[in-house]
Amino acid sequence: MRTYRYVVAGDLCEIHFPESDEDMAAFEAFLAQGDKFLALDTESTGLDIFSAQHQLRLVQVGNSREAWVLRWDRFKDWIRRLLGLRRNFIAHNATFDALTLDRHGAISIEELLPKIWDTKIMAHLLDPRGKMEGGIGLGLKELSAEHVDSQAPDTSNDLTKVFNGFGWTKAQGWARIPIEHMTYVLYAGLDVILCHRLHEKLLLAVQLYGDICKMEHKLQYFLALMRRRGMLLDIPYIERLTTDLHNQFVEQQDLAMDLGVESIFANEQVIAQLQAMGEKLTATTDKGALQVDRAVLLPLADVNTNWERLNVREPNPLAEAVLKGKRAKKWLEAYAMGFLEWRDTNDRIHPVINSLQARTARMSIQEPALQQLPSSDWTIRRAFIADPGFSMLAVDYKAVEMRVLAALSEDWTMRRAIADGEDLHSFTASRVFGTNFSKKQRKIAKSIGFGKVYGGGAAGVARLTGAPEDDIRIAMEAYDRTFPGIKRYSRKLIRQAQSGIMEVVTPIGRRLPLDPDRLYAATNYVVQSTARDLLAQAVIRLFEAGLGEYLLIPVHDEVVGQAPIESADEIAKEIGSVMESDFMGVRIESDPSVVGASWGAAYGAPAVLPMEVPVRKERRMKPGTWLQEALI
DNA sequence: ACTTTCACG
DNA sequence: ACGTACGTGAAAGTG
């Protein structure tokens, strides 16, 4: 057995790396000490848990002074027994380790994850801010430096340096580093020691936020099951889409090249050529450079946000090429190629679902970013299809943030309108513009509603809608007269923050720190966070009602799922009904819909494109693999 | 590493 | 006294 010593916060700690079965007697003795909690961590070949080449390399457990770094290839049985028998574990970002151990047959998520206390959840409850936002951060390194030992090593960074020494990239290093390499073993062990000590310090979070803490652990568990299930891709469709988008990009880039721009992404060149063509650019970025984003380029191309001609000027060909080329490249790289990159051997993708991410606790999805797929048309979402015999479904909340705002602000006009079943934006338009309001005016009323939720003013709403600022200002004044409670509530939050700690507290008791120079964001934080908690609690209720098996991903105010075709309608309605609730006397209503064979069908995609029939390949599911078991 | 842009709710 | 659009993830260029 090899043993390394390292001083953590003044205490001499030991990291053991057993090499034979005889060494494991000492490990059994360590377990027999009976620590209530064991910190748990894994090292694998990479973050791509679901790819064919992914391998589990090490499993580490430990307490505040001692870590055991176990090779998965040598000590499988010990590890399985340990994970199965022990009752309480601690991990940082437990989902990743639970999914890894599940994927490689060490223990199922169902058995393990409910037994893990996650230090990342606890840390988020105490301070949700990243380092850049003035908080501590949510990484093990940052939190250890703050709570355990300011000299705590950056294990991941230091290992990257070792990888670089071998001439490897970071991604290569995690797979290639010899499993007994001293730095690798030492840092693998240190992570569990740090995590165990971090847990002791963060227990305050459990005392202060017991109920929320419990809810977040439950949510994280259910989201892990959703990630393991994944979503099925239509690979032939994506391959055609990839070619198509690539051609679109090349075409637009060539056009731009003829107009003197080597790369449509080189803003300096775009600015220079636009100015040479006689265009006047005035908008500036935060850092003072001239701005050439979508909002600036669309008018130059003489189109609105829906690409309809405005016919107020001759379209600028460069503006057009930059807009179209960037869109094609974005859709190609961030979406179509991302889907292919992250798929598993069964053509499914399993995106990372961060259950507790934003300052407001909003969830996020990455690898790839499924919450940000284009909704303007069906092209990208068409890539996702239901399992054979299933239909996609989506259930969203109806104007949930507006309803939350109405409830929290106790604005009785808005509450009454909701209770009467009014369309909130139409109701607002009728109060602001009169009962004969136009479609355009309803749209402005909707934008003002969002503007209010976000804490914006007339200038911001004007910029986003394209309507004259004076008109918006007058409309916003009418809005304030119609819903006096909203403004009163916003002022109250700011006043409270100024007279106490710079934070807002949500109805469930979640504390959200405010930036002193952005106090106007307070209303948005409470509203966004509360809407998030409503969806989080709904996801928990759905799983507890046995409907979790139909869910695929959460998207802020909706869930996307799939159900057997013959019962899809009924199941969507059931999901909708479980999601609905009463929040402080305001109905939170849902809108269930059965979408069809692909997610794109919700955005107007044809059920089956005629050209696809001959090329569509049979999707064979390999029976008996853990993935399919999860689906049953 | 930072800035800018663009995709969503 | 006044007004401030909120929260993400991903990719490309620049330095």
mmCIF file of N, CA, C and O (backbone and C1' of nucleotides) in Angstrom, chain A residues 330 364 367 372 451 454 457 464 518 520 524-525 528, chain C residues 3-15:
data_model
loop_
_atom_site.group_PDB
_atom_site.id
_atom_site.type_symbol
_atom_site.label_atom_id
_atom_site.label_comp_id
_atom_site.label_asym_id
_atom_site.label_seq_id
_atom_site.Cartn_x
_atom_site.Cartn_y
_atom_site.Cartn_z
ATOM 1 N N LYS A 330 -24.299 29.439 -35.708
ATOM 2 C CA LYS A 330 -24.765 29.182 -34.346
ATOM 3 C C LYS A 330 -25.590 27.890 -34.300
ATOM 4 O O LYS A 330 -25.384 27.024 -33.448
ATOM 5 N N SER A 364 -30.410 25.045 -14.970
ATOM 6 C CA SER A 364 -29.858 25.264 -16.300
ATOM 7 C C SER A 364 -29.510 23.911 -16.910
ATOM 8 O O SER A 364 -29.381 22.917 -16.201
ATOM 9 N N GLU A 367 -24.536 21.020 -22.376
ATOM 10 C CA GLU A 367 -23.966 19.865 -23.070
ATOM 11 C C GLU A 367 -25.005 18.917 -23.641
ATOM 12 O O GLU A 367 -25.006 17.718 -23.283
ATOM 13 N N GLN A 372 -32.213 26.521 -24.651
ATOM 14 C CA GLN A 372 -32.059 27.675 -25.538
ATOM 15 C C GLN A 372 -32.205 27.320 -27.005
ATOM 16 O O GLN A 372 -31.714 28.032 -27.860
ATOM 17 N N GLY A 451 -41.161 43.753 -19.040
ATOM 18 C CA GLY A 451 -40.284 44.847 -18.616
ATOM 19 C C GLY A 451 -40.419 45.116 -17.131
ATOM 20 O O GLY A 451 -39.435 45.320 -16.426
ATOM 21 N N TYR A 454 -38.851 42.378 -15.105
ATOM 22 C CA TYR A 454 -37.389 42.446 -15.159
ATOM 23 C C TYR A 454 -36.840 43.723 -14.530
ATOM 24 O O TYR A 454 -35.628 43.905 -14.450
ATOM 25 N N GLY A 457 -37.199 49.882 -17.777
ATOM 26 C CA GLY A 457 -37.896 51.138 -17.977
ATOM 27 C C GLY A 457 -38.365 51.282 -19.409
ATOM 28 O O GLY A 457 -38.269 50.342 -20.206
ATOM 29 N N LEU A 464 -36.497 46.965 -27.256
ATOM 30 C CA LEU A 464 -36.805 45.583 -27.607
ATOM 31 C C LEU A 464 -38.019 45.437 -28.516
ATOM 32 O O LEU A 464 -38.107 44.490 -29.289
ATOM 33 N N ARG A 518 -27.665 47.601 -8.090
ATOM 34 C CA ARG A 518 -28.731 47.078 -8.954
ATOM 35 C C ARG A 518 -29.909 46.624 -8.097
ATOM 36 O O ARG A 518 -30.444 45.531 -8.282
ATOM 37 N N TYR A 520 -32.839 47.559 -8.200
ATOM 38 C CA TYR A 520 -34.084 47.409 -8.971
ATOM 39 C C TYR A 520 -34.313 45.961 -9.408
ATOM 40 O O TYR A 520 -35.416 45.586 -9.805
ATOM 41 N N ASN A 524 -37.392 41.202 -9.704
ATOM 42 C CA ASN A 524 -37.153 40.098 -10.630
ATOM 43 C C ASN A 524 -36.599 38.872 -9.928
ATOM 44 O O ASN A 524 -37.000 37.742 -10.207
ATOM 45 N N TYR A 525 -35.672 39.088 -8.992
ATOM 46 C CA TYR A 525 -35.071 37.952 -8.281
ATOM 47 C C TYR A 525 -36.149 37.146 -7.548
ATOM 48 O O TYR A 525 -36.192 35.921 -7.629
ATOM 49 N N GLN A 528 -38.591 35.542 -10.237
ATOM 50 C CA GLN A 528 -37.966 34.465 -11.011
ATOM 51 C C GLN A 528 -37.707 33.241 -10.122
ATOM 52 O O GLN A 528 -37.959 32.104 -10.506
ATOM 53 P P DG C 3 -37.287 58.996 -14.512
ATOM 54 O "O5'" DG C 3 -36.318 57.824 -14.958
ATOM 55 C "C5'" DG C 3 -35.120 58.126 -15.665
ATOM 56 C "C4'" DG C 3 -34.231 56.913 -15.629
ATOM 57 C "C3'" DG C 3 -34.987 55.614 -15.884
ATOM 58 O "O3'" DG C 3 -34.289 54.872 -16.861
ATOM 59 C "C1'" DG C 3 -33.759 55.449 -13.880
ATOM 60 P P DT C 4 -34.983 53.566 -17.427
ATOM 61 O "O5'" DT C 4 -33.797 52.554 -17.158
ATOM 62 C "C5'" DT C 4 -32.439 52.990 -17.316
ATOM 63 C "C4'" DT C 4 -31.551 52.020 -16.587
ATOM 64 C "C3'" DT C 4 -31.981 50.570 -16.753
ATOM 65 O "O3'" DT C 4 -30.911 49.838 -17.319
ATOM 66 C "C1'" DT C 4 -31.625 51.073 -14.455
ATOM 67 P P DA C 5 -31.043 49.603 -18.936
ATOM 68 O "O5'" DA C 5 -32.068 48.414 -18.967
ATOM 69 C "C5'" DA C 5 -31.649 47.187 -18.555
ATOM 70 C "C4'" DA C 5 -32.765 46.455 -17.866
ATOM 71 C "C3'" DA C 5 -32.308 45.038 -17.581
ATOM 72 O "O3'" DA C 5 -31.974 44.963 -16.193
ATOM 73 C "C1'" DA C 5 -34.542 45.127 -18.495
ATOM 74 P P DC C 6 -30.737 44.010 -15.861
ATOM 75 O "O5'" DC C 6 -31.468 42.668 -15.387
ATOM 76 C "C5'" DC C 6 -32.147 42.623 -14.152
ATOM 77 C "C4'" DC C 6 -32.647 41.216 -13.914
ATOM 78 C "C3'" DC C 6 -31.575 40.143 -14.127
ATOM 79 O "O3'" DC C 6 -30.870 39.911 -12.922
ATOM 80 C "C1'" DC C 6 -33.594 39.551 -15.256
ATOM 81 P P DG C 7 -29.384 39.210 -13.069
ATOM 82 O "O5'" DG C 7 -29.731 37.740 -13.566
ATOM 83 C "C5'" DG C 7 -30.390 36.838 -12.686
ATOM 84 C "C4'" DG C 7 -30.713 35.553 -13.416
ATOM 85 C "C3'" DG C 7 -29.506 34.889 -14.072
ATOM 86 O "O3'" DG C 7 -28.763 34.171 -13.100
ATOM 87 C "C1'" DG C 7 -31.392 34.816 -15.515
ATOM 88 P P DT C 8 -27.296 33.622 -13.474
ATOM 89 O "O5'" DT C 8 -27.661 32.312 -14.306
ATOM 90 C "C5'" DT C 8 -26.778 31.802 -15.275
ATOM 91 C "C4'" DT C 8 -27.583 30.939 -16.215
ATOM 92 C "C3'" DT C 8 -26.745 30.252 -17.271
ATOM 93 O "O3'" DT C 8 -26.422 28.963 -16.789
ATOM 94 C "C1'" DT C 8 -28.617 31.336 -18.279
ATOM 95 P P DG C 9 -25.011 28.301 -17.190
ATOM 96 O "O5'" DG C 9 -25.165 28.053 -18.748
ATOM 97 C "C5'" DG C 9 -26.045 27.029 -19.216
ATOM 98 C "C4'" DG C 9 -25.771 26.765 -20.680
ATOM 99 C "C3'" DG C 9 -24.324 26.402 -20.985
ATOM 100 O "O3'" DG C 9 -24.353 25.423 -22.010
ATOM 101 C "C1'" DG C 9 -24.894 28.407 -22.120
ATOM 102 P P DA C 10 -23.003 24.761 -22.555
ATOM 103 O "O5'" DA C 10 -22.677 25.629 -23.845
ATOM 104 C "C5'" DA C 10 -23.528 25.497 -24.975
ATOM 105 C "C4'" DA C 10 -22.969 26.337 -26.089
ATOM 106 C "C3'" DA C 10 -21.474 26.134 -26.339
ATOM 107 O "O3'" DA C 10 -21.319 25.835 -27.709
ATOM 108 C "C1'" DA C 10 -21.991 28.436 -26.152
ATOM 109 P P DA C 11 -19.946 25.267 -28.272
ATOM 110 O "O5'" DA C 11 -19.492 26.458 -29.220
ATOM 111 C "C5'" DA C 11 -20.358 26.888 -30.247
ATOM 112 C "C4'" DA C 11 -19.838 28.202 -30.766
ATOM 113 C "C3'" DA C 11 -18.339 28.171 -31.059
ATOM 114 O "O3'" DA C 11 -18.132 28.572 -32.395
ATOM 115 C "C1'" DA C 11 -18.909 30.044 -29.726
ATOM 116 P P DA C 12 -16.696 28.445 -33.081
ATOM 117 O "O5'" DA C 12 -16.359 29.980 -33.288
ATOM 118 C "C5'" DA C 12 -17.269 30.825 -33.983
ATOM 119 C "C4'" DA C 12 -16.738 32.227 -33.870
ATOM 120 C "C3'" DA C 12 -15.232 32.286 -34.108
ATOM 121 O "O3'" DA C 12 -14.911 33.267 -35.064
ATOM 122 C "C1'" DA C 12 -15.801 33.260 -31.999
ATOM 123 P P DG C 13 -13.362 33.488 -35.493
ATOM 124 O "O5'" DG C 13 -13.092 34.857 -34.738
ATOM 125 C "C5'" DG C 13 -13.965 35.967 -34.998
ATOM 126 C "C4'" DG C 13 -13.518 37.149 -34.176
ATOM 127 C "C3'" DG C 13 -12.033 37.479 -34.328
ATOM 128 O "O3'" DG C 13 -11.906 38.893 -34.410
ATOM 129 C "C1'" DG C 13 -12.537 37.051 -32.042
ATOM 130 P P DT C 14 -10.499 39.564 -34.664
ATOM 131 O "O5'" DT C 14 -10.024 39.923 -33.189
ATOM 132 C "C5'" DT C 14 -10.853 40.757 -32.380
ATOM 133 C "C4'" DT C 14 -10.141 41.074 -31.081
ATOM 134 C "C3'" DT C 14 -8.639 41.343 -31.225
ATOM 135 O "O3'" DT C 14 -8.323 42.515 -30.490
ATOM 136 C "C1'" DT C 14 -8.997 39.661 -29.611
ATOM 137 P P DG C 15 -6.857 43.166 -30.615
ATOM 138 O "O5'" DG C 15 -6.147 42.686 -29.282
ATOM 139 C "C5'" DG C 15 -6.739 42.975 -28.002
ATOM 140 C "C4'" DG C 15 -5.906 42.315 -26.928
ATOM 141 C "C3'" DG C 15 -4.396 42.475 -27.120
ATOM 142 O "O3'" DG C 15 -3.789 42.804 -25.868
ATOM 143 C "C1'" DG C 15 -4.932 40.188 -26.910
#
